[in-house]
mmCIF file of N, CA and C in Angstrom:
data_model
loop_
_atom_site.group_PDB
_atom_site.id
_atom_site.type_symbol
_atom_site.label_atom_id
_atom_site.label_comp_id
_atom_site.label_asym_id
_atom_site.label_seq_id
_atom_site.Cartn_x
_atom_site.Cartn_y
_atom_site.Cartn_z
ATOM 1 N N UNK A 1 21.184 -0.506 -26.106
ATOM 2 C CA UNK A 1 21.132 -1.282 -24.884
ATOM 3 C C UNK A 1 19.841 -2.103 -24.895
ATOM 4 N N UNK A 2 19.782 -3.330 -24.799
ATOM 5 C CA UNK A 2 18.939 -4.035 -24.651
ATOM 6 C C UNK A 2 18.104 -4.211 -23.518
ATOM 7 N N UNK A 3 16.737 -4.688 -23.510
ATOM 8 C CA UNK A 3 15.972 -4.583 -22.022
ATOM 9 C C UNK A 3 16.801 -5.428 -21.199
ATOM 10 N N UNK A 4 17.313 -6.642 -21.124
ATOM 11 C CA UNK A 4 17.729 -7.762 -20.649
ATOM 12 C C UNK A 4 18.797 -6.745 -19.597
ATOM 13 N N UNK A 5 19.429 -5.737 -20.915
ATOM 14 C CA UNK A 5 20.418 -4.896 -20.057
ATOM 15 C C UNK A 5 20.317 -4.353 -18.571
ATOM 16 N N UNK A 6 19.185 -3.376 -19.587
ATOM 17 C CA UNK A 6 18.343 -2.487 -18.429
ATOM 18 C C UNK A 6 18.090 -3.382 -17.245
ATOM 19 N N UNK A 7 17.507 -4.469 -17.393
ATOM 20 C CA UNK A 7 17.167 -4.560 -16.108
ATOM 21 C C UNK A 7 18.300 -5.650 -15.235
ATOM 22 N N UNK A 8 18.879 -6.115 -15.719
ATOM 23 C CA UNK A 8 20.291 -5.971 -14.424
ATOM 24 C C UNK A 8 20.860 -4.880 -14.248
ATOM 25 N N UNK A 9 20.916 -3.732 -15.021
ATOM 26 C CA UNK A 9 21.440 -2.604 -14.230
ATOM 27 C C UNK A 9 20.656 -2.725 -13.489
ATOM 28 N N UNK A 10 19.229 -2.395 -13.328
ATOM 29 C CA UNK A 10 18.360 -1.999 -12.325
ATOM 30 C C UNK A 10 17.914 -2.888 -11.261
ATOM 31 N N UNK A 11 18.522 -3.703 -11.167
ATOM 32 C CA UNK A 11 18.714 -5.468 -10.181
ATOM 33 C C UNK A 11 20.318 -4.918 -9.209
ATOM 34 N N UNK A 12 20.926 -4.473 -9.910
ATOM 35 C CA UNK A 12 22.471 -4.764 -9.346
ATOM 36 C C UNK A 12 22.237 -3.663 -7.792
ATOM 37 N N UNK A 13 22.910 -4.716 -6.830
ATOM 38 C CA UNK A 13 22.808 -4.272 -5.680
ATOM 39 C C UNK A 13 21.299 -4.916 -4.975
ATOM 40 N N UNK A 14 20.505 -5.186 -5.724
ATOM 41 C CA UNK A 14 19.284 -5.563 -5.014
ATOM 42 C C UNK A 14 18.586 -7.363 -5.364
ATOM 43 N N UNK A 15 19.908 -7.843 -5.610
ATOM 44 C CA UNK A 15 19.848 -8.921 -6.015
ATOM 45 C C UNK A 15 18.657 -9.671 -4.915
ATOM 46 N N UNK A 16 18.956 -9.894 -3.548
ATOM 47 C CA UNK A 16 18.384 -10.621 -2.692
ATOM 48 C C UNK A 16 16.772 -10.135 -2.899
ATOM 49 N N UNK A 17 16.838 -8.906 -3.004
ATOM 50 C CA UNK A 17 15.165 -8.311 -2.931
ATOM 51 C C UNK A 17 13.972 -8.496 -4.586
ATOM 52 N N UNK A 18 15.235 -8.998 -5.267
ATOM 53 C CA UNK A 18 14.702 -9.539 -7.112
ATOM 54 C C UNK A 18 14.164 -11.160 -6.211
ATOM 55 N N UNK A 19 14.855 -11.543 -5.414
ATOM 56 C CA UNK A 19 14.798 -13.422 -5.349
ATOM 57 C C UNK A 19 13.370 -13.253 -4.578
ATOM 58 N N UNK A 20 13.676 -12.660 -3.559
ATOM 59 C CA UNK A 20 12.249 -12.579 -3.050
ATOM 60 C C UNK A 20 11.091 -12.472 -3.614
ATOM 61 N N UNK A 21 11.081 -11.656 -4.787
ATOM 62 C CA UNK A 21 10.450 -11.340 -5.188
ATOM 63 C C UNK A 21 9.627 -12.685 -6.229
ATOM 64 N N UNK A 22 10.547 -13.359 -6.529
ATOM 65 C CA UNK A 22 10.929 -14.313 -7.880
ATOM 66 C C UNK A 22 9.750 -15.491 -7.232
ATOM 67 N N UNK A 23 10.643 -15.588 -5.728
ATOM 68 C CA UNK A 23 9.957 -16.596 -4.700
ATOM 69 C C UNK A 23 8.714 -16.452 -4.306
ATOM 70 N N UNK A 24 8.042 -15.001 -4.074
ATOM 71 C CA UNK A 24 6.937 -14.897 -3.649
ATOM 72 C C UNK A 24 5.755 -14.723 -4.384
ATOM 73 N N UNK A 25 5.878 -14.805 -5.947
ATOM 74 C CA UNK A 25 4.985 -14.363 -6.947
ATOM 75 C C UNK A 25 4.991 -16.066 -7.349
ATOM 76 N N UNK A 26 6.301 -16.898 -7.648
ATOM 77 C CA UNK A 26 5.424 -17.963 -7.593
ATOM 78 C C UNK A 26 5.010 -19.064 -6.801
ATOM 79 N N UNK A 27 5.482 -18.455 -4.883
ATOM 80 C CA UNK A 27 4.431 -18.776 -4.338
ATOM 81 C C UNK A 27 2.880 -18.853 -4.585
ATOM 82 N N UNK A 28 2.762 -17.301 -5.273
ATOM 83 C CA UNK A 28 1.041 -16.791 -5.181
ATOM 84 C C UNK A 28 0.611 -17.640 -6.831
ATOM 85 N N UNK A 29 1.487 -18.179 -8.003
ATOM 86 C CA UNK A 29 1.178 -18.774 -9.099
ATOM 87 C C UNK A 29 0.519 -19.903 -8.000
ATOM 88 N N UNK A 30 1.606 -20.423 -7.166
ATOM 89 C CA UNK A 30 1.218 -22.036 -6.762
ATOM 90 C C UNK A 30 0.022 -22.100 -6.092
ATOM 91 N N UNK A 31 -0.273 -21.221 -5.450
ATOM 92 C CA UNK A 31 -1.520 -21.286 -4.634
ATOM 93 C C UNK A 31 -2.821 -21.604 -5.264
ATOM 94 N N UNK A 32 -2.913 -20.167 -6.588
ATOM 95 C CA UNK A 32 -3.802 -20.011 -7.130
ATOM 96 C C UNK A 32 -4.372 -21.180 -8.557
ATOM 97 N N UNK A 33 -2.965 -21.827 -8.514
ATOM 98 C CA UNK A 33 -3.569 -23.043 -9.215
ATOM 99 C C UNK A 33 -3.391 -24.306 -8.473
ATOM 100 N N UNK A 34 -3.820 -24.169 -7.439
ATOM 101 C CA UNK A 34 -3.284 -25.693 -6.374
ATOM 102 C C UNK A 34 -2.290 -26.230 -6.858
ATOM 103 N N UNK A 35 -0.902 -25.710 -6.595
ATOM 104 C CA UNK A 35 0.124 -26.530 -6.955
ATOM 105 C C UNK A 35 -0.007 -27.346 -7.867
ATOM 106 N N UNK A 36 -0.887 -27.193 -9.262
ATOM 107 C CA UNK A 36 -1.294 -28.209 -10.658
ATOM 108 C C UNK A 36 0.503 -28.169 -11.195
ATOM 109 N N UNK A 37 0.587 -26.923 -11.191
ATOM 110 C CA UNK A 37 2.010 -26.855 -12.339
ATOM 111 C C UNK A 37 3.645 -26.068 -11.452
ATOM 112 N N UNK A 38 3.127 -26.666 -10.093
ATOM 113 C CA UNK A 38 4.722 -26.738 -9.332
ATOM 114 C C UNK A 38 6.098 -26.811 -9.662
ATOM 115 N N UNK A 39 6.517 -28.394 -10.377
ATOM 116 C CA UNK A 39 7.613 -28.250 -10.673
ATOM 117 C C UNK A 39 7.966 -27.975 -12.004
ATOM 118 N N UNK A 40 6.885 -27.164 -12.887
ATOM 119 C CA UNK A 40 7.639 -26.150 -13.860
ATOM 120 C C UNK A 40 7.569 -24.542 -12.986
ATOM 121 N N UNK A 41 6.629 -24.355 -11.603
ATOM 122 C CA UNK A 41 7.007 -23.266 -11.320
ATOM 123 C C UNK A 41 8.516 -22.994 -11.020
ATOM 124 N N UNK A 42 8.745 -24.313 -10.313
ATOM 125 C CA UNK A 42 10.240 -24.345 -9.140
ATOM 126 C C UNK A 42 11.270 -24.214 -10.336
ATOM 127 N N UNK A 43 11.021 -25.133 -11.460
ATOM 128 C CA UNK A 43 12.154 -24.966 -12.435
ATOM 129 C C UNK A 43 12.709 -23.174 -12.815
ATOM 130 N N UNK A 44 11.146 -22.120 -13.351
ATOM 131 C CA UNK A 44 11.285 -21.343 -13.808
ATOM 132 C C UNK A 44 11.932 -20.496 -12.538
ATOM 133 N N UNK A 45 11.451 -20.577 -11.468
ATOM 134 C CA UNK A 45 12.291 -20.051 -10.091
ATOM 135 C C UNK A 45 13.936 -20.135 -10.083
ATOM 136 N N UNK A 46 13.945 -21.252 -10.355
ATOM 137 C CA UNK A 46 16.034 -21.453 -10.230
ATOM 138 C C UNK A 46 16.924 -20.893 -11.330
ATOM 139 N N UNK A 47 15.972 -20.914 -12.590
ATOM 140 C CA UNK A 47 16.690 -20.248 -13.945
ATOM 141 C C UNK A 47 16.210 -18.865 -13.770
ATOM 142 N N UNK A 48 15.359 -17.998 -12.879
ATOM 143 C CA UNK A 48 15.707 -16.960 -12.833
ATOM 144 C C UNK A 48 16.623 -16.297 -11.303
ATOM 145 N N UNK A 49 16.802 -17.025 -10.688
ATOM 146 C CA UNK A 49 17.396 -16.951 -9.383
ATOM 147 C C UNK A 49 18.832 -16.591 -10.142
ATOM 148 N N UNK A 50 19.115 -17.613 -10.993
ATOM 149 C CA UNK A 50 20.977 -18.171 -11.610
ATOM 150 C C UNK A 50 21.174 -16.839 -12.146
ATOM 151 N N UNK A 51 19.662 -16.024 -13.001
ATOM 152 C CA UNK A 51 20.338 -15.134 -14.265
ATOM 153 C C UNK A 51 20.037 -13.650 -13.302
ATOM 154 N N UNK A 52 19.040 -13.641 -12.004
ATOM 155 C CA UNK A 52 19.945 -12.712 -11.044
ATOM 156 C C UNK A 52 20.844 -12.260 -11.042
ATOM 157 N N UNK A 53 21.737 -13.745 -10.389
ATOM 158 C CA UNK A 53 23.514 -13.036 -10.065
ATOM 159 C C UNK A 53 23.464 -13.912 -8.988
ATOM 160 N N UNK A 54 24.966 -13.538 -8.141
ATOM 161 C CA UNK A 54 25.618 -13.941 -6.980
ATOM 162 C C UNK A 54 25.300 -15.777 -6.881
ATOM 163 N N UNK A 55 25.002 -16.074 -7.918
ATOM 164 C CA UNK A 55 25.011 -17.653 -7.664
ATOM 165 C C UNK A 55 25.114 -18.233 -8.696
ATOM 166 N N UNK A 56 26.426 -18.836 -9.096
ATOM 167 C CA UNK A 56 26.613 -19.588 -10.004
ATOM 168 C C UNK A 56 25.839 -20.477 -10.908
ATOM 169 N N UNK A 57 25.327 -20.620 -12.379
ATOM 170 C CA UNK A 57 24.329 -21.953 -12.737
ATOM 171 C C UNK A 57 24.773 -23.216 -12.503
ATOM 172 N N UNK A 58 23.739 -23.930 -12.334
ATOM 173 C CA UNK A 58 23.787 -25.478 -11.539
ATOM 174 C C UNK A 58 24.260 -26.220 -12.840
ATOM 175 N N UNK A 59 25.073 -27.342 -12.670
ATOM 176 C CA UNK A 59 25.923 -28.616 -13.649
ATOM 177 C C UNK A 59 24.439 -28.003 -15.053
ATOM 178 N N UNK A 60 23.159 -28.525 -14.450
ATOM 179 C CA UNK A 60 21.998 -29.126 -15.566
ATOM 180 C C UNK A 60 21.678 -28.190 -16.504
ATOM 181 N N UNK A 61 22.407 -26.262 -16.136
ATOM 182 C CA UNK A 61 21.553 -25.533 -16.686
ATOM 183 C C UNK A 61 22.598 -25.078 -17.558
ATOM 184 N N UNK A 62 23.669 -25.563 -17.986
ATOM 185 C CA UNK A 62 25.099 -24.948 -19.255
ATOM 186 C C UNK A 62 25.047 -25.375 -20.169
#
């Protein structure tokens, strides 16, 4: 079993509380570097939001 595995087992069911999580750490990236490197934070935010779950990947990311 691979880690990748492991940890959607250990995600499943707590999907919403992984996003939060996803969201609020690189809130604290953005802060701590004055928003210098934003929209590669926001990018790395949505490609891990997608590989979560419960939300389909967007047209740009297949």
């Amino acid at each position: 079993m691979s880690m990748l595995d492991k940890l959607k087992g250990m995600l499943k069911g707590h999907e919403d509380q992984a996003r939060q999580g996803v969201d609020k750490a690189g809130d604290a990236f953005d802060s701590r570097t004055g928003n210098k490197y934003q929209s590669q934070v926001d990018s790395v935010q949505q490609k891990l939001d997608d590989q979560i779950g419960n939300r389909p990947p967007t047209d740009d990311q297949r």
